[in-house]
Coordinates of C-alpha atoms in Angstrom, one line a residue:
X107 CA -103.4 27.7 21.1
X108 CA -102.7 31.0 22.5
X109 CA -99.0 32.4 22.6
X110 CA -97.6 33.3 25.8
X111 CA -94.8 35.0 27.0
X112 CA -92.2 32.8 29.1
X113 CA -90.5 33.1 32.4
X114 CA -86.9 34.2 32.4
X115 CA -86.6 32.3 35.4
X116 CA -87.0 29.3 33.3
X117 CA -83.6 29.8 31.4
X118 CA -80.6 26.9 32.0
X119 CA -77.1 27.8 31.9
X120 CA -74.5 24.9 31.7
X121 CA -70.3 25.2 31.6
X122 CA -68.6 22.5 30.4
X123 CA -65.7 21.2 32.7
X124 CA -62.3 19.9 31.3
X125 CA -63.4 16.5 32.0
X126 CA -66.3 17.1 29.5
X127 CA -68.6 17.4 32.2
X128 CA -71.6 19.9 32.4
X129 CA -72.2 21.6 35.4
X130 CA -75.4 24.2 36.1
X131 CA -74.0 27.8 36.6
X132 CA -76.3 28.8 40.0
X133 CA -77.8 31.9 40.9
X134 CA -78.2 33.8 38.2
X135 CA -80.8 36.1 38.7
X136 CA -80.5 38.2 35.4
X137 CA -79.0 37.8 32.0
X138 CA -79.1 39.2 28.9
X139 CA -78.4 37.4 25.6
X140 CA -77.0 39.9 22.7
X141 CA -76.9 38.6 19.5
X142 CA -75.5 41.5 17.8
X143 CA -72.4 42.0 19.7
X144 CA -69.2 42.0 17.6
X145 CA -70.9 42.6 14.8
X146 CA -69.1 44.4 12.0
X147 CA -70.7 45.4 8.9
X148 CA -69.1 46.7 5.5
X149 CA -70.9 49.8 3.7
X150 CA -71.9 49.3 0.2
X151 CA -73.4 52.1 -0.8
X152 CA -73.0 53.2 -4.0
X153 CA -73.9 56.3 -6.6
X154 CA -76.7 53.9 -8.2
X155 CA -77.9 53.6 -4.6
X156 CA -80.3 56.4 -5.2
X157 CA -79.6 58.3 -1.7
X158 CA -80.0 54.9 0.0
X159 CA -77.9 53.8 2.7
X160 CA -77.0 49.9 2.3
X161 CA -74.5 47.2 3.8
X162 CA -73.6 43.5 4.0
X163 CA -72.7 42.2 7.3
X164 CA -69.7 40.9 7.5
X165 CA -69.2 39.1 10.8
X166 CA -71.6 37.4 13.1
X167 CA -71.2 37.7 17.2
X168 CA -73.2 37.5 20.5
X169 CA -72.9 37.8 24.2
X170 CA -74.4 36.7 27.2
X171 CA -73.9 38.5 30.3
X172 CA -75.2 36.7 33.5
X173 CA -75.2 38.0 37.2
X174 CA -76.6 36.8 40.0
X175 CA -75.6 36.1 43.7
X176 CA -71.7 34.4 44.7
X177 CA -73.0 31.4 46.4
X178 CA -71.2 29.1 48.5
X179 CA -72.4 25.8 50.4
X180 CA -73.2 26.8 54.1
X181 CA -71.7 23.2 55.2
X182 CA -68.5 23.4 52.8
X183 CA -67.8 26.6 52.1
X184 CA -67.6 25.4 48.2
X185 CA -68.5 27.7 45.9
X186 CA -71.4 27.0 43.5
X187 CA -69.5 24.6 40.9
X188 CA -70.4 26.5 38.0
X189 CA -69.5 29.8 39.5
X190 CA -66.2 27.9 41.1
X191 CA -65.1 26.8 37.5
X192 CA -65.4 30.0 35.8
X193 CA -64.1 32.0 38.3
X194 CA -61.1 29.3 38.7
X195 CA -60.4 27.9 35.8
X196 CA -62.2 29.8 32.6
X197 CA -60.9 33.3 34.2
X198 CA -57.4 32.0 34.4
X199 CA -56.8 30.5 30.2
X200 CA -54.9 32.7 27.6
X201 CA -54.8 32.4 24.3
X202 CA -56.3 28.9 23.3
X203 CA -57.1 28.3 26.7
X204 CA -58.8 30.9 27.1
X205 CA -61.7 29.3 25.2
X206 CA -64.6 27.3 27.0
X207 CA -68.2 25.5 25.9
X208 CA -71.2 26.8 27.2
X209 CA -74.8 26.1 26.6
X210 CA -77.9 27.0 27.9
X211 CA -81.7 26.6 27.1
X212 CA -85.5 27.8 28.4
X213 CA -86.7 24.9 29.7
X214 CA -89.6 24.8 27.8
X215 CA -86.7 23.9 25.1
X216 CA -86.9 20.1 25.6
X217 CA -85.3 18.6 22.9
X218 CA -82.1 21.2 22.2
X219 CA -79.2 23.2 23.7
X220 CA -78.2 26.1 22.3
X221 CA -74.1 25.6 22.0
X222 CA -71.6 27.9 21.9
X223 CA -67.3 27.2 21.9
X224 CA -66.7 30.7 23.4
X225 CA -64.1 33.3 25.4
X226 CA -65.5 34.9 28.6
X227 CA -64.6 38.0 31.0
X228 CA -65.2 37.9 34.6
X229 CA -67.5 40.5 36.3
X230 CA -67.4 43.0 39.2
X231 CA -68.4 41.4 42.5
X232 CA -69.6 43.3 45.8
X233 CA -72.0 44.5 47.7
X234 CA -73.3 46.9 50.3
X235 CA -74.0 46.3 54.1
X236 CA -77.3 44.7 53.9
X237 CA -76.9 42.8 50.6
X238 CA -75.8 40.0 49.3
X239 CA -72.7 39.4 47.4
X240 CA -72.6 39.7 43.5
X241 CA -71.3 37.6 41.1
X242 CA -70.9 38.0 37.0
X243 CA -69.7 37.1 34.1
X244 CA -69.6 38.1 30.3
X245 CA -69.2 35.4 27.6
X246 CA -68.8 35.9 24.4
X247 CA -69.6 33.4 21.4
X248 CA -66.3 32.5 18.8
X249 CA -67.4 30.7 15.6
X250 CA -70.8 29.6 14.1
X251 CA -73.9 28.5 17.7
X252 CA -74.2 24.6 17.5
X253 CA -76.6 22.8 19.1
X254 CA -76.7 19.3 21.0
X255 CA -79.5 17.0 22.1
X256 CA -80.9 17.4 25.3
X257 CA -80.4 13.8 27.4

């Protein structure tokens, strides 16, 4: 079978409410997942080393930064409920609170969400005359990914 690349439209992103709820975080319309961010690494080059640079890394991190569009309901007004609970609860916590689950998948992933307990910073919004409003986020992973089953 030959090996394809896949969409990046095809990527799920998911909050997780208070009430342990999941809701779909709409509109994003680009992301980028860093899994090097926050790392830290500790230099352990020595005289045996020959000239040769080495390391051990000492601490794991990653981000995901998503943007898209601030979308409401055209009925409601209501923002998108994924977008509505970052921006008005997530945004809000300190300290403890300040932590939230996300998790998110390609949907070609079937079986298994990629989890992550983490903190998260809100992004610029705006826009110019003949666009449409902006919306952002940057979350960063604390602890060790988990996973969970797809249902």
């Amino acid at each position: 079978m030959a090996q394809r690349p896949i969409d990046a439209r095809g990527w799920l992103f998911q909050v997780e409410t208070a009430a342990n709820a999941w809701l779909d975080i709409g509109h994003i319309s680009t992301f980028t997942h860093n899994p090097g961010e926050n790392e830290e690494t500790a230099e352990t080059t020595h005289f045996g080393s020959d000239g040769y640079y080495e390391e051990d890394v000492m601490q794991r991190g990653a981000s995901l930064s998503l943007e898209g569009q601030h979308a409401a309901d055209t009925a409601t007004g209501a923002q998108d409920p994924g977008q509505a609970y970052i921006d008005g609860v997530w945004a809000l916590g300190l300290g403890v609170a300040s932590h939230n689950r996300v998790r998110f998948r390609h949907e070609t992933q079937t079986t298994t969400w990629v989890v992550w307990d983490a903190t998260m910073s809100p992004g610029e919004q705006g826009g110019g005359n003949n666009d449409k409003s902006s919306w952002s986020c940057t979350i960063r992973r604390s602890g060790a990914p988990t996973t969970m089953a797809v249902s």
